[in-house]
Amino acid sequence: MVARPLIGVSTYLESGARWGVWELEAALLPAGYPRLVQRAGGLAAMLPPDDPAHAAAAVARLDGLVIAGGPDVEPVRYGAEPHPRTGPPARARDAWELALIDAALAAGIPLLGICRGMQLLNVALGGTLVQHIDGHAEVVGVFGSHTVKPVPGSLYAGVVPEEASVPTYHHQAVERLGEGLVASAYAGDGTVEAVELPSGGWVLGVQWHPEMGEDLRVMRGLVRAAGG
């Protein structure tokens, strides 16, 4: 039997999660993420926030890395003051995931950033974010959908060549692209919906949430690259 690639997925760290009779601090991840990895042919491993000094050692054990969605990136990370609509910081998670991204890029490990993960990839490479946009998270706590159009010739277009409807829930977006990154998909309103690093191997960020849909192609692309 061929071994499945081991794909690490970053997690939330929440002060009070509830299950059964318990309410405790918990490292957690919506089940859609590991299920998407599994359905795409990989083995999923959760990577809760840790000392950033351990990121390179963690990445060295992986075949691929997913930086999951979640809270807003703290604006100080890209030299900005907080917007009134920007959420509270998740500093431990920011530090850990930035270190994971740096380690993955240094090691040439295939990397997929999802929503916050795409934004954090952009910040890790010196880019900035728009702290609030309308129309991409219309109902609180409910995923919407819109179409994204790939840029011909991009890594993303090689995975999903046609305009496609995607599950979406975000209120921030890429502003200035980080060093080496290029936009590889756009929404109808011009919002950057995917970025990639042509000089860095298989590195892709998507602004939407593939774990909330049925299209496996983006994750299959990561898993194939991780198994190569």
XYZ file of C-alpha atoms in Angstrom:
228
model
C 0.000 0.000 0.000
C 1.319 3.450 -0.956
C 1.836 5.695 2.077
C -0.430 8.719 2.179
C 1.310 12.116 2.480
C 1.221 13.579 5.996
C -0.429 17.006 5.889
C -0.187 19.239 8.957
C -3.080 21.633 9.599
C -2.782 24.562 12.014
C -5.489 24.929 14.660
C -7.360 27.390 16.823
C -6.540 27.777 20.518
C -9.738 28.700 22.359
C -10.047 29.639 26.030
C -13.442 28.012 26.609
C -14.682 25.235 24.328
C -17.626 23.069 25.422
C -18.285 19.367 24.845
C -20.144 16.888 27.013
C -19.838 18.010 30.629
C -16.617 19.956 29.952
C -15.736 23.571 29.313
C -11.963 23.855 28.937
C -9.234 25.545 26.966
C -8.928 23.590 23.727
C -6.903 23.322 20.562
C -9.572 22.741 17.936
C -10.210 22.617 14.242
C -13.485 22.446 12.286
C -13.845 18.871 11.051
C -14.064 20.031 7.437
C -10.292 20.548 7.325
C -9.103 17.035 8.242
C -11.957 15.518 6.233
C -10.877 17.478 3.149
C -7.284 16.291 3.588
C -8.473 12.703 3.988
C -10.838 12.842 1.006
C -8.012 14.272 -1.106
C -5.765 11.313 -0.263
C -3.694 12.609 2.658
C -3.274 11.919 6.359
C -4.211 14.899 8.540
C -2.205 15.980 11.591
C -3.290 18.865 13.803
C -0.654 21.485 14.685
C -1.814 23.498 17.723
C 0.033 26.723 18.597
C 3.481 26.052 20.058
C 6.769 27.823 20.635
C 7.753 29.267 17.223
C 11.252 27.877 17.806
C 9.771 24.397 17.229
C 8.202 25.203 13.854
C 11.084 23.973 11.699
C 11.189 20.658 13.577
C 7.438 20.216 13.116
C 7.561 21.018 9.403
C 10.483 18.624 8.898
C 8.162 15.735 9.814
C 5.480 16.771 7.308
C 4.951 16.255 3.591
C 2.661 19.276 3.268
C 1.238 22.129 5.357
C -2.156 23.841 5.558
C -2.575 27.128 7.418
C -6.258 27.153 8.338
C -8.785 29.965 8.515
C -9.590 31.824 11.708
C -9.308 35.220 13.392
C -7.936 38.413 11.910
C -4.164 38.786 11.706
C -2.991 41.399 14.215
C -2.385 44.610 12.191
C 0.946 45.310 13.916
C 2.278 42.344 11.931
C 2.016 44.458 8.759
C 2.659 47.888 10.251
C -0.934 49.105 10.554
C -3.197 50.462 13.278
C -6.299 48.375 14.045
C -9.459 49.234 12.128
C -12.623 49.480 14.283
C -13.951 46.336 12.576
C -10.770 44.276 13.096
C -11.201 41.461 15.596
C -9.157 40.822 18.756
C -5.626 39.498 18.248
C -4.634 35.830 18.440
C -0.970 36.497 19.137
C 0.143 32.947 19.958
C -1.460 31.677 16.785
C -0.014 34.496 14.654
C 3.509 33.807 15.930
C 3.254 30.025 15.491
C 1.726 30.111 12.030
C 4.164 32.745 10.744
C 6.982 30.498 11.941
C 5.362 27.481 10.231
C 5.091 29.427 6.969
C 8.712 30.553 7.164
C 9.835 26.981 7.872
C 7.760 25.521 5.027
C 9.078 28.076 2.542
C 12.657 27.458 3.670
C 12.248 23.681 3.380
C 10.323 23.717 0.115
C 7.332 21.925 1.671
C 4.080 22.286 -0.317
C 1.946 24.911 1.394
C -1.738 25.866 1.213
C -3.140 28.897 3.038
C -6.913 28.995 3.516
C -8.647 32.361 4.149
C -6.689 33.720 7.156
C -3.904 31.384 6.017
C -3.681 33.154 2.663
C -3.635 36.532 4.393
C -0.919 35.366 6.784
C 1.172 34.051 3.871
C 0.922 37.513 2.320
C 1.943 39.173 5.603
C 4.834 36.721 6.097
C 6.267 37.915 2.778
C 5.905 41.613 3.615
C 2.444 42.293 2.198
C -0.431 44.215 3.753
C -4.150 43.656 4.258
C -7.365 45.599 3.763
C -8.881 45.384 7.240
C -12.533 45.520 6.202
C -14.472 44.938 3.002
C -18.188 44.388 2.501
C -19.954 41.689 0.553
C -17.863 38.611 1.375
C -19.428 37.717 4.750
C -22.995 38.907 4.496
C -24.587 36.945 7.373
C -22.683 36.476 10.646
C -21.763 32.833 11.121
C -23.090 31.725 7.730
C -20.903 30.854 4.736
C -21.910 32.507 1.489
C -20.714 31.865 -2.048
C -19.473 33.769 -5.065
C -17.491 33.013 -8.188
C -13.745 33.370 -8.615
C -11.950 33.626 -11.933
C -8.480 32.077 -12.328
C -5.573 33.894 -13.942
C -4.581 31.893 -17.039
C -1.224 30.151 -16.733
C -1.177 30.240 -12.932
C -0.709 27.307 -10.568
C -4.292 27.770 -9.448
C -5.589 27.730 -13.033
C -3.748 24.458 -13.537
C -5.782 22.986 -10.675
C -9.128 24.719 -11.367
C -9.080 26.056 -14.941
C -12.620 27.423 -15.057
C -14.514 30.156 -13.220
C -15.975 28.462 -10.140
C -18.370 29.175 -7.284
C -16.656 28.897 -3.890
C -17.740 28.951 -0.214
C -16.709 32.263 1.321
C -16.660 34.008 4.692
C -14.180 36.844 5.218
C -14.143 40.579 5.817
C -10.450 41.242 5.168
C -8.413 40.822 1.995
C -4.994 41.220 0.426
C -3.963 44.825 -0.206
C -0.276 44.993 -1.245
C 1.113 41.646 -2.350
C 4.046 40.213 -0.433
C 7.445 39.795 -2.066
C 7.370 37.268 -4.876
C 3.628 36.597 -4.615
C 1.330 36.989 -7.610
C -2.458 37.035 -7.743
C -3.884 33.921 -9.383
C -7.662 34.421 -9.005
C -10.052 37.329 -8.527
C -13.643 37.834 -7.400
C -16.032 39.814 -9.584
C -15.438 42.954 -7.506
C -11.675 42.760 -8.064
C -10.798 41.264 -4.666
C -7.710 39.046 -4.831
C -9.013 35.531 -4.166
C -5.857 33.454 -4.650
C -2.126 34.088 -4.473
C 0.869 31.924 -5.287
C 4.658 32.012 -5.191
C 5.983 31.044 -8.618
C 9.574 30.820 -7.389
C 8.758 28.758 -4.289
C 7.515 25.364 -5.485
C 3.876 24.452 -4.678
C 2.730 27.465 -2.628
C -0.881 28.612 -2.923
C -3.265 30.721 -0.853
C -7.028 30.826 -1.401
C -9.331 33.377 0.209
C -12.299 31.016 0.346
C -13.023 27.858 2.362
C -12.647 24.678 0.266
C -13.288 22.587 3.405
C -16.898 23.823 3.299
C -17.536 22.621 -0.243
C -17.361 19.488 -2.372
C -14.578 20.507 -4.762
C -11.439 18.551 -3.812
C -9.162 19.909 -6.522
C -7.231 22.501 -4.521
C -6.478 20.057 -1.702
C -5.734 17.273 -4.166
C -3.176 19.584 -5.744
C -1.451 20.031 -2.397
C -1.589 16.307 -1.580
C -0.168 15.327 -4.979
C 2.652 17.831 -4.598
C 3.307 16.537 -1.068
C 3.476 12.972 -2.340
C 5.822 13.799 -5.180
